[in-house]
Each structure stands twice: as C-alpha cells, then as structure tokens.
Coordinates of C-alpha atoms in Angstrom, one line a residue:
Chain A
X3 CA 1.7 -10.9 -3.2
X4 CA -1.4 -11.7 -1.2
X5 CA -3.2 -14.7 -2.4
X6 CA -6.6 -13.7 -3.8
X7 CA -9.1 -16.2 -5.1
X8 CA -11.4 -14.5 -7.5
X9 CA -14.5 -16.1 -9.1
X10 CA -17.1 -14.6 -11.5
X11 CA -20.9 -14.8 -10.9
X12 CA -20.9 -18.3 -12.5
X13 CA -18.4 -19.5 -9.9
X14 CA -15.6 -19.8 -12.5
X15 CA -12.2 -19.0 -11.1
X16 CA -10.3 -16.1 -12.6
X17 CA -6.6 -15.4 -12.7
X18 CA -6.2 -12.2 -10.7
X19 CA -3.0 -11.2 -12.3
X20 CA -4.4 -11.6 -15.8
X21 CA -7.5 -9.7 -14.8
X22 CA -5.5 -6.8 -13.3
X23 CA -3.2 -6.5 -16.3
X24 CA -6.3 -6.4 -18.6
X25 CA -8.2 -3.9 -16.4
X26 CA -5.3 -1.5 -15.8
X27 CA -5.6 -0.5 -19.5
X28 CA -8.9 1.2 -18.6
X29 CA -7.8 4.4 -16.9
X30 CA -11.2 5.2 -15.4
X31 CA -10.9 2.0 -13.2
X32 CA -7.6 3.1 -11.6
X33 CA -8.4 4.5 -8.2
X34 CA -4.8 4.6 -7.1
X35 CA -1.5 3.8 -8.8
X36 CA 1.3 5.0 -6.6
X37 CA 4.2 4.0 -4.4
X38 CA 1.9 1.9 -2.2
X39 CA 0.3 0.0 -5.0
X40 CA -2.5 -0.3 -7.5
X41 CA -6.2 -0.3 -6.8
X42 CA -8.7 -1.0 -9.5
X43 CA -12.5 -0.5 -9.4
X44 CA -14.3 -3.8 -10.4
X45 CA -17.7 -3.1 -8.8
X46 CA -19.5 -3.5 -12.1
X47 CA -18.1 -6.9 -13.0
X48 CA -20.0 -9.1 -10.5
X49 CA -16.8 -10.6 -9.1
X50 CA -16.4 -12.4 -5.8
X51 CA -13.5 -13.2 -3.6
X52 CA -13.3 -16.5 -1.7
X53 CA -12.1 -15.8 1.8
X54 CA -10.9 -18.7 4.0
X55 CA -12.7 -19.0 7.3
X56 CA -11.2 -20.4 10.5
X57 CA -13.2 -23.6 9.8
X58 CA -11.3 -24.1 6.6
X59 CA -14.3 -23.3 4.4
X60 CA -14.5 -20.5 1.9
X61 CA -16.9 -17.6 2.0
X62 CA -17.8 -15.7 -1.2
X63 CA -17.8 -11.9 -0.8
X64 CA -18.5 -9.4 -3.5
X65 CA -15.5 -7.4 -4.7
X66 CA -15.7 -3.7 -5.6
X67 CA -12.0 -3.0 -5.7
X68 CA -8.9 -5.1 -6.4
X69 CA -5.8 -4.0 -4.6
X70 CA -2.3 -4.9 -5.7
X71 CA 0.0 -3.6 -3.0
X72 CA 3.7 -3.3 -3.9
X73 CA 4.6 -4.5 -0.4
X74 CA 1.9 -6.7 0.9
X75 CA 1.4 -8.2 4.3
X76 CA 3.5 -11.2 5.2
X77 CA 1.8 -14.5 4.2
X78 CA 1.9 -17.6 6.3
X79 CA 1.0 -21.1 5.6
X80 CA -1.2 -22.7 8.3
X81 CA -2.6 -26.2 8.6
X82 CA -5.9 -26.2 10.4
X83 CA -7.6 -29.5 10.6
X84 CA -7.0 -31.2 7.2
X85 CA -6.8 -27.9 5.4
X86 CA -3.6 -25.9 4.6
X87 CA -4.4 -22.2 4.2
X88 CA -2.4 -19.1 3.0
X89 CA -3.3 -16.3 5.3
X90 CA -1.9 -12.9 6.1
X91 CA 0.1 -12.6 9.3
X92 CA -2.5 -10.4 10.9
X93 CA -5.5 -12.6 10.0
X94 CA -7.5 -13.2 13.2
X95 CA -8.5 -16.6 14.4
X96 CA -10.8 -17.4 17.4
X97 CA -9.3 -20.1 19.6
X98 CA -10.5 -21.9 22.8
X99 CA -8.6 -21.2 25.9
X100 CA -10.1 -23.3 28.7
X101 CA -13.7 -22.2 29.0
X102 CA -13.3 -18.9 27.1
X103 CA -12.6 -17.9 23.5
X104 CA -9.9 -15.5 22.6
X105 CA -8.7 -13.9 19.4
X106 CA -5.2 -14.8 18.1
X107 CA -3.5 -13.4 15.1
X108 CA -2.2 -15.9 12.5
X109 CA 1.5 -15.1 13.4
X110 CA 0.8 -16.2 17.0
X111 CA -1.2 -19.3 16.1
X112 CA 0.7 -22.2 17.5
X113 CA 0.5 -26.0 16.9
X114 CA -1.9 -27.6 19.4
X115 CA -4.3 -24.7 19.7
X116 CA -7.9 -25.5 19.0
X117 CA -10.2 -23.1 17.1
X118 CA -13.7 -22.2 18.2
X119 CA -14.9 -24.5 15.5
X120 CA -13.2 -27.5 17.2
X121 CA -10.4 -27.8 14.6
X122 CA -6.9 -28.2 15.7
X123 CA -3.9 -26.2 14.5
X124 CA -1.2 -28.5 13.3
X125 CA 1.5 -26.2 12.0
Chain B
X22 CA -7.6 31.2 6.6
X23 CA -6.8 30.3 10.2
X24 CA -6.2 26.9 11.5
X25 CA -6.8 25.3 14.9
X26 CA -3.5 23.3 14.8
X27 CA -0.7 22.2 12.5
X28 CA -2.4 19.0 11.5
X29 CA -5.5 20.9 10.4
X30 CA -3.3 23.1 8.2
X31 CA -1.5 20.2 6.7
X32 CA -4.7 18.3 6.0
X33 CA -6.2 21.4 4.4
X34 CA -3.2 21.7 2.1
X35 CA -3.4 18.0 1.2
X36 CA -7.1 18.2 0.5
X37 CA -6.6 21.3 -1.7
X38 CA -3.8 19.5 -3.6
X39 CA -6.0 16.4 -4.1
X40 CA -9.3 17.9 -4.8
X41 CA -8.6 21.5 -5.9
X42 CA -11.4 24.0 -5.1
X43 CA -14.3 23.2 -2.8
X44 CA -12.2 22.6 0.3
X45 CA -12.9 24.9 3.3
X46 CA -12.2 24.9 7.0
X47 CA -15.0 25.8 9.3
X48 CA -14.5 26.5 13.0
X49 CA -17.2 26.5 15.6
X50 CA -19.7 25.4 13.1
X51 CA -23.0 24.7 14.9
X52 CA -24.7 21.4 14.3
X53 CA -28.2 21.4 15.7
X54 CA -30.7 18.5 15.8
X55 CA -34.3 18.2 17.1
X56 CA -34.0 15.4 19.5
X57 CA -31.1 14.2 21.7
X58 CA -32.7 10.9 22.7
X59 CA -30.2 8.8 20.9
X60 CA -27.0 7.4 22.3
X61 CA -25.1 8.6 19.2
X62 CA -25.7 12.2 20.0
X63 CA -24.9 12.0 23.7
X64 CA -22.2 14.6 23.2
X65 CA -24.7 17.2 21.9
X66 CA -25.6 19.7 24.5
X67 CA -29.1 21.0 25.1
X68 CA -30.7 22.6 23.2
X69 CA -29.3 19.7 21.1
X70 CA -26.5 21.3 19.2
X71 CA -22.8 21.1 18.9
X72 CA -19.9 23.2 17.8
X73 CA -17.4 21.5 15.7
X74 CA -14.2 22.3 13.7
X75 CA -14.5 20.6 10.3
X76 CA -12.6 20.4 7.1
X77 CA -15.3 20.3 4.4
X78 CA -14.3 18.8 1.1
X79 CA -16.8 18.8 -1.8
X80 CA -15.8 15.6 -3.5
X81 CA -18.5 15.4 -6.2
X82 CA -20.6 18.1 -7.6
X83 CA -23.5 16.2 -9.3
X84 CA -24.9 14.6 -7.2
X85 CA -23.4 16.6 -4.4
X86 CA -21.2 14.5 -2.1
X87 CA -19.3 16.2 0.7
X88 CA -16.6 14.7 3.0
X89 CA -16.6 16.0 6.5
X90 CA -13.1 15.6 8.0
X91 CA -12.2 15.9 11.7
X92 CA -8.4 16.5 12.3
X93 CA -7.4 15.2 15.7
X94 CA -4.0 16.4 16.9
X95 CA -3.7 14.6 20.2
X96 CA -0.9 13.6 22.6
X97 CA -2.3 10.1 22.8
X98 CA -4.3 7.9 20.4
X99 CA -7.8 9.0 19.7
X100 CA -10.5 7.4 21.8
X101 CA -14.0 6.1 21.0
X102 CA -15.5 9.4 22.2
X103 CA -13.8 11.2 19.4
X104 CA -15.1 8.9 16.8
X105 CA -18.5 8.7 18.4
X106 CA -18.7 12.5 18.3
X107 CA -18.0 12.5 14.5
X108 CA -20.5 9.7 14.0
X109 CA -23.2 12.0 15.5
X110 CA -22.1 15.0 13.4
X111 CA -22.2 13.1 10.1
X112 CA -25.4 11.3 11.0
X113 CA -27.1 14.7 11.8
X114 CA -25.8 16.2 8.6
X115 CA -27.2 13.4 6.5
X116 CA -30.5 13.3 8.3
X117 CA -31.2 17.0 7.6
X118 CA -29.5 17.3 4.3
X119 CA -31.3 18.5 1.2
X120 CA -30.0 15.9 -1.2
X121 CA -26.4 16.2 -0.3
X122 CA -24.7 12.9 0.7
X123 CA -22.2 13.4 3.6
X124 CA -19.3 11.0 4.4
X125 CA -17.3 11.3 7.5
X126 CA -13.6 10.8 8.1
X127 CA -11.4 11.2 11.2
X128 CA -7.7 11.8 10.8
X129 CA -5.6 11.3 14.0
X130 CA -1.8 11.8 13.7
X131 CA -1.4 9.5 16.7
X132 CA -3.8 6.8 15.6
X133 CA -6.8 5.3 17.3
X134 CA -7.5 3.0 20.2
X135 CA -9.1 -0.3 19.3
X136 CA -12.6 0.7 20.6
X137 CA -12.8 3.3 17.8
X138 CA -13.2 0.6 15.1
X139 CA -16.6 -0.6 16.3
X140 CA -18.0 3.0 16.2
X141 CA -16.5 3.7 12.9
X142 CA -17.7 0.5 11.3
X143 CA -21.2 0.7 12.5
X144 CA -21.6 4.3 11.6
X145 CA -19.8 4.1 8.3
X146 CA -17.0 6.5 9.2
X147 CA -13.5 6.3 7.7
X148 CA -10.5 6.5 10.0
X149 CA -6.9 7.4 9.1
X150 CA -4.6 5.7 10.0
X151 CA -6.2 2.3 10.1
X152 CA -6.4 0.0 13.2
X153 CA -4.6 -3.1 12.1
X154 CA -4.2 -6.5 13.8
X155 CA -1.1 -5.4 15.7
X156 CA 0.1 -2.1 17.1
X157 CA 1.9 0.0 14.5
X158 CA 2.4 3.7 14.9
X159 CA 2.6 5.7 11.7
X160 CA 4.6 8.9 11.3
X161 CA 2.5 12.0 10.6
X162 CA 3.9 12.2 7.1
X163 CA 2.6 8.7 6.4
X164 CA -0.8 9.6 7.9
X165 CA -1.0 12.6 5.5
X166 CA -0.1 10.5 2.5
X167 CA -2.8 8.1 3.5
X168 CA -5.3 11.0 3.7
X169 CA -4.3 12.2 0.2
X170 CA -4.6 8.7 -1.2
X171 CA -8.1 8.3 0.2
X172 CA -9.2 11.7 -1.2
X173 CA -7.9 11.0 -4.7
X174 CA -9.3 7.5 -4.8
X175 CA -12.7 8.6 -3.3
X176 CA -13.2 11.3 -6.0
X177 CA -12.4 8.7 -8.8
X178 CA -14.6 6.1 -7.1
X179 CA -17.6 8.4 -6.7
X180 CA -17.6 9.3 -10.3
X181 CA -18.1 5.6 -11.1
X182 CA -20.6 4.8 -8.4
X183 CA -21.5 6.4 -5.0
X184 CA -24.7 4.9 -3.7
X185 CA -23.1 1.6 -2.5
X186 CA -20.8 3.4 -0.2
X187 CA -23.6 5.1 1.8
X188 CA -24.6 2.0 3.8
X189 CA -22.4 0.8 6.7
X190 CA -19.7 -0.4 6.7
X191 CA -19.0 0.2 2.9
X192 CA -17.3 3.6 3.3
X193 CA -15.3 2.4 6.3
X194 CA -14.1 -0.6 4.3
X195 CA -13.3 1.6 1.3
X196 CA -11.1 3.9 3.3
X197 CA -9.5 0.9 5.0
X198 CA -8.6 -0.7 1.7
X199 CA -6.6 2.4 0.7
X200 CA -4.8 2.9 4.0
X201 CA -4.2 -0.7 5.2
X202 CA -1.5 -1.4 2.5
X203 CA 0.7 1.3 4.1
X204 CA 1.6 -1.1 6.9
X205 CA 3.5 -3.4 4.5
X206 CA 4.9 -0.5 2.6
X207 CA 6.3 1.3 5.7
X208 CA 7.8 -2.0 6.9
X209 CA 9.4 -2.9 3.6
X210 CA 10.8 0.5 2.9
X211 CA 12.3 1.2 6.3
X212 CA 15.8 0.7 4.9
X213 CA 15.6 3.1 2.0
X214 CA 18.2 1.4 -0.3
X215 CA 16.2 0.6 -3.5
X216 CA 14.3 3.3 -5.5
X217 CA 12.3 3.3 -8.6
X218 CA 13.2 6.1 -11.0
X219 CA 12.1 8.6 -12.2
X220 CA 9.2 8.5 -9.7
X221 CA 11.6 8.3 -6.7
X222 CA 9.4 5.6 -5.0
X223 CA 11.0 3.6 -2.3
X224 CA 11.4 0.0 -3.5
X225 CA 12.7 -3.4 -2.4
X226 CA 15.2 -6.0 -3.6
X227 CA 12.3 -8.2 -4.8
X228 CA 10.8 -5.5 -6.9
X229 CA 14.1 -4.5 -8.3
X230 CA 14.7 -8.1 -9.5
X231 CA 11.2 -8.4 -10.9
X232 CA 11.8 -5.2 -12.9
X233 CA 15.2 -6.2 -14.4
X234 CA 15.3 -10.0 -14.4
X235 CA 15.3 -11.4 -17.9
X236 CA 16.4 -8.1 -19.5
X237 CA 19.4 -7.9 -21.8
X238 CA 22.5 -5.8 -21.1
X239 CA 23.0 -3.1 -23.7
X240 CA 25.8 -1.0 -22.2
X241 CA 27.9 -0.4 -19.0
X242 CA 28.8 3.1 -17.9
X243 CA 30.8 4.7 -15.1
X244 CA 29.3 8.0 -14.1
X245 CA 30.4 10.7 -11.6
X246 CA 28.8 9.0 -8.6
X247 CA 28.3 5.4 -9.4
X248 CA 28.0 2.7 -12.1
X249 CA 25.2 2.1 -14.5
X250 CA 23.8 -0.8 -16.5
X251 CA 21.7 0.1 -19.5
X252 CA 19.2 -2.6 -20.2
X253 CA 16.8 -3.6 -22.9
X254 CA 13.3 -2.1 -23.0
X255 CA 14.6 1.3 -22.0
X256 CA 15.5 0.3 -18.5
X257 CA 18.5 1.3 -16.4
X258 CA 20.0 0.3 -13.1
X259 CA 22.3 2.7 -11.2
X260 CA 24.4 1.8 -8.1
X261 CA 26.3 4.3 -6.0
X262 CA 27.3 2.2 -3.0
X263 CA 24.4 3.2 -0.8
X264 CA 21.5 3.3 -3.2
X265 CA 20.3 1.1 -6.0
X266 CA 18.0 2.9 -8.4
X267 CA 16.2 1.3 -11.3
X268 CA 13.6 2.3 -13.9
X269 CA 13.3 4.1 -17.1
X270 CA 16.4 5.2 -18.9
X271 CA 17.5 8.8 -19.0
X272 CA 20.4 9.8 -21.3
X273 CA 21.2 13.0 -19.2
X274 CA 21.5 11.1 -15.9
X275 CA 23.6 8.2 -17.2
X276 CA 26.0 9.6 -19.8
X277 CA 29.5 8.2 -19.2
X278 CA 31.6 10.6 -17.3
X279 CA 34.1 8.8 -15.1
X280 CA 36.8 6.2 -15.4
X281 CA 35.8 2.8 -14.3
X282 CA 38.1 0.6 -12.2
X283 CA 37.5 -2.9 -13.4
X284 CA 38.6 -6.4 -12.3
X285 CA 38.1 -10.0 -13.6
X286 CA 38.1 -13.5 -12.1
X287 CA 38.1 -14.2 -8.3
X288 CA 41.5 -12.5 -7.8
X289 CA 40.2 -9.3 -9.4
X290 CA 42.9 -9.0 -12.0
X291 CA 42.7 -5.5 -13.5
X292 CA 41.0 -5.2 -16.9
X293 CA 39.4 -2.6 -19.0
X294 CA 35.7 -1.7 -19.1
X295 CA 35.8 -2.5 -22.8
X296 CA 36.9 -6.0 -22.0
X297 CA 33.9 -6.5 -19.6
X298 CA 31.5 -5.0 -22.1
X299 CA 32.7 -7.3 -24.8
X300 CA 31.6 -10.3 -22.7
X301 CA 28.4 -9.0 -21.1
X302 CA 26.6 -6.9 -23.8
X303 CA 23.7 -9.0 -25.1
X304 CA 23.6 -11.3 -22.1
X305 CA 20.4 -11.8 -20.0
X306 CA 20.2 -11.1 -16.3
X307 CA 19.3 -14.4 -14.6
X308 CA 19.9 -13.7 -10.9
X309 CA 20.9 -10.9 -8.5
X310 CA 22.5 -10.5 -5.1
X311 CA 23.2 -7.5 -2.9
X312 CA 26.4 -7.7 -0.9
X313 CA 26.2 -4.2 0.5
X314 CA 29.3 -2.7 -0.9
X315 CA 28.5 -4.0 -4.3
X316 CA 25.6 -5.7 -6.2
X317 CA 26.1 -8.7 -8.4
X318 CA 24.0 -10.0 -11.3
X319 CA 24.2 -13.5 -12.8
X320 CA 24.2 -13.4 -16.6
X321 CA 23.0 -16.4 -18.7
X322 CA 23.9 -18.6 -15.7
X323 CA 27.6 -18.5 -16.5
X324 CA 28.9 -15.0 -15.6
X325 CA 28.6 -12.8 -12.5
X326 CA 28.8 -9.1 -13.2
X327 CA 29.5 -6.9 -10.1
X328 CA 28.7 -3.2 -9.8
X329 CA 30.8 -1.2 -7.4
X330 CA 30.6 2.5 -6.7
X331 CA 33.5 3.2 -9.0
X332 CA 33.7 0.2 -11.4
X333 CA 32.8 -3.3 -12.4
X334 CA 34.0 -6.9 -11.9
X335 CA 33.3 -10.0 -13.9
X336 CA 33.7 -13.6 -12.9
X337 CA 32.9 -16.8 -14.7
X338 CA 30.8 -19.2 -12.7
X339 CA 31.6 -22.3 -14.7
X340 CA 33.6 -25.1 -13.3
X341 CA 36.5 -25.9 -13.2
X342 CA 37.5 -22.4 -12.3
X343 CA 41.0 -22.6 -13.8
X344 CA 39.8 -23.7 -17.2
X345 CA 37.2 -20.9 -17.4
X346 CA 39.3 -17.9 -16.3
X347 CA 38.4 -14.8 -18.3

C-alpha cells in the first residue's frame, strides 16, 4: 500500500487506514469501489497530504479524494542526504548531470547521483 | 446510430452503461468561434470553425455538466496535435455556453506521446489511458475499463461538488487519479491465478492472505473440480490446481461431491478426510504458501494443511518430527 501522510487543517496527523474504514460507511463518498481499488471523496474535510520533495522536505497539498488501490505502485526506500524516503518507483527526481539537469525515476536513481538541490543519493 | 470506428462504438456502449440516457454521438459537428487569433485554435479553419466527431455525455442535469469525448483509434500513440485540437473545442464550447459546463476527455486506444500531457494539464483535459513515468501500453479492454471507471466516478463526484474541477489542472488530475492505478493492477494481475469470488476480480497472493489470515477452519470439502476450505466469517477458499478463489461462501458452489485423496506426515501416508478434519477444524490460519501444484496453510503454527486438486495433506511442523507424527 502506498504510504500516504495525511494531516487535518490543524496539522494533526491522521491514520489513513482508520479514516478510510470510517468514511467507506458513507456511501455518497464512494466514487469507485471495484477491482482496481477504492476511491473516496474527502474534499469537504479540509485534509492535506504531505508529499516528499526531492530536497527531503514535505509539501502540504489539499486532498479531494483518497485512493486505496488494490495493487499499488511498487514502493522504494531511498536515502537522499540525511533523509530516508518511501517513494513510488515512478516518482521523478531532478538530478545534475554535468552542466545540465535531467529527470530520473526513483527506480533508476543510483547511489552517488546528486539532485538539483545539491543533496546526494546514498542508497 | 452510426459510428466512425470500432473504438467509438465501444466507448458509446460503455458511456450508455455507465450514465444511461443522455449519451449521443455527433459526427461532423461544427464548432464556430469569432476569432482565431489564439494558438489554441490554430487547427480551426477560416471562417474560424471546425468539424468534429464527438461523444456527448450529459453527466449532470442540474447544473448542466456535459462531457465531450474524443475517441482516437490510431495506429500509433496520439500526438499533441490531437489533444491540442480537443483543448480548442472544449475551450470554445465553454466560452460560448449558456450556463452549461463542459469537460473534455480524449480516449486513445494506443495511448499518448509524452508531449500530450502538457496540453492536457494546462487546458484541464482528461486523457485515457494515462501517461505514467514509464512506458506501458494498455490493452484496449483496459482502456475501456478506465473510461467506464472515470464516467461512473465523475457522475458521483459532480453530485457532491463540481466547481472545483473547472480550473486547470483539477479535472486532468481527477481523471488521472482514477486511471493511474490501473498500471499496478495490470502488472499484478498478469498471471491470473488468484480471484475474488463472487465478483470474479483478479487478485494476488497478498490479498488472498489478507482476506483469510487469522480465520478459523470450519470444514474441508472435496468438490467435482477441486478442494474447498470453509472458513469463519462466511468465507471460503477453493483450489483447483490452476486457480485459487476466495471470498464469500456459497453453499451451491461448494457442496461436497467428490472423494478426497488424503495423506498425512512427510511420507504422505494415506488417511481419511475425516481424520484431517478432526485435527484442523477450529484451527486458525497463520501462514500460507503457494507451491503451484498445491497450496499450503499453516495452522496455529503447528500444522501445515495442503490443498491439492483432488485432496488434502496434513503435516505436523513440530520438532522432533518422529515424536510428532500424526
């Protein structure tokens, strides 16, 4: 299951699994519940997801739907600088390659690469 | 009703199934605008107008929300020009609408080139299938299932709230959220060994164990084409050598109808089904393994119960082996 960090409008962290189990009892919120997975509408709850950036910081983005795919994207653990992140295999990072920048997917991110932010990939 | 191509016909049938009435196909519909001095409408001919083939789906009645779908049956992946053209059409329709909100969607059975995403994002257009981080071609059947999922979800979503989807890239993102998960699904289900019953959904080993781990065994049965474990909570697991099906119990499908060949201990000494039942009924499933020809479940961390196409085996996992023979 993809790691999702959810917080409310007060910045308090919420357990995504508990929230999904509670909200799925409200049928009007269910936008999809099929062989691919479950998607719930949460646009009225003022929730935010904390997305990791390539610099290791987190960016809060408002959430309108929570998706629970039955077969999610492969997750990888990457250490960038001093931070260890869980990212999907297709997450895109911007790395320095000589004098140019290029985009590299997490699954092709290798130790020794340096991100545009100056942080080094360790593993 | 006539159709330009097979994809258009299939998309129409999917839209009818998902949305009911209010779905029509229009061919050579003329879109006309007043000025062509914008890059988005470069494909419009002067006098600035354009003929398009469009699948029109009325998604919401009050307020009126209409989805304009372009069905692209191409030999290669759709290119930015195809998306750009639809951006112009939807933009023109919204600009000259009388209160109706139009959303645009492009369906291409062969997918999209990467340059399409920038146009779709900036003009709030949905694209099916998605452009993911790596190349992955989807079968036409999967593309149609994505289309249906988007339509059903869109109608449900618009009933809750619609205004926030009208500014870019909210609608693009909305569509993406409903189709992006197909990538993991298609990859995980390529083998087609595990299935959820009665829905018939393709599943995985992990999901199977999540569904049955911790449940208690209530009965073992041999049926005409496989073996069955009846579990607590109304669940059942059925194995026939090639498929493992699990889900809700159905008396008609799993009534005992065949003779089971049973064995015990590592040397598979013959035994009866009643003997195995006497040891496993009431035990909890604590592990699982799939060996291809048979599947095996750990019970209370001291027994291994194997399901074969035509019978069962039971082995004690306690040491020393000789002392714990069954």
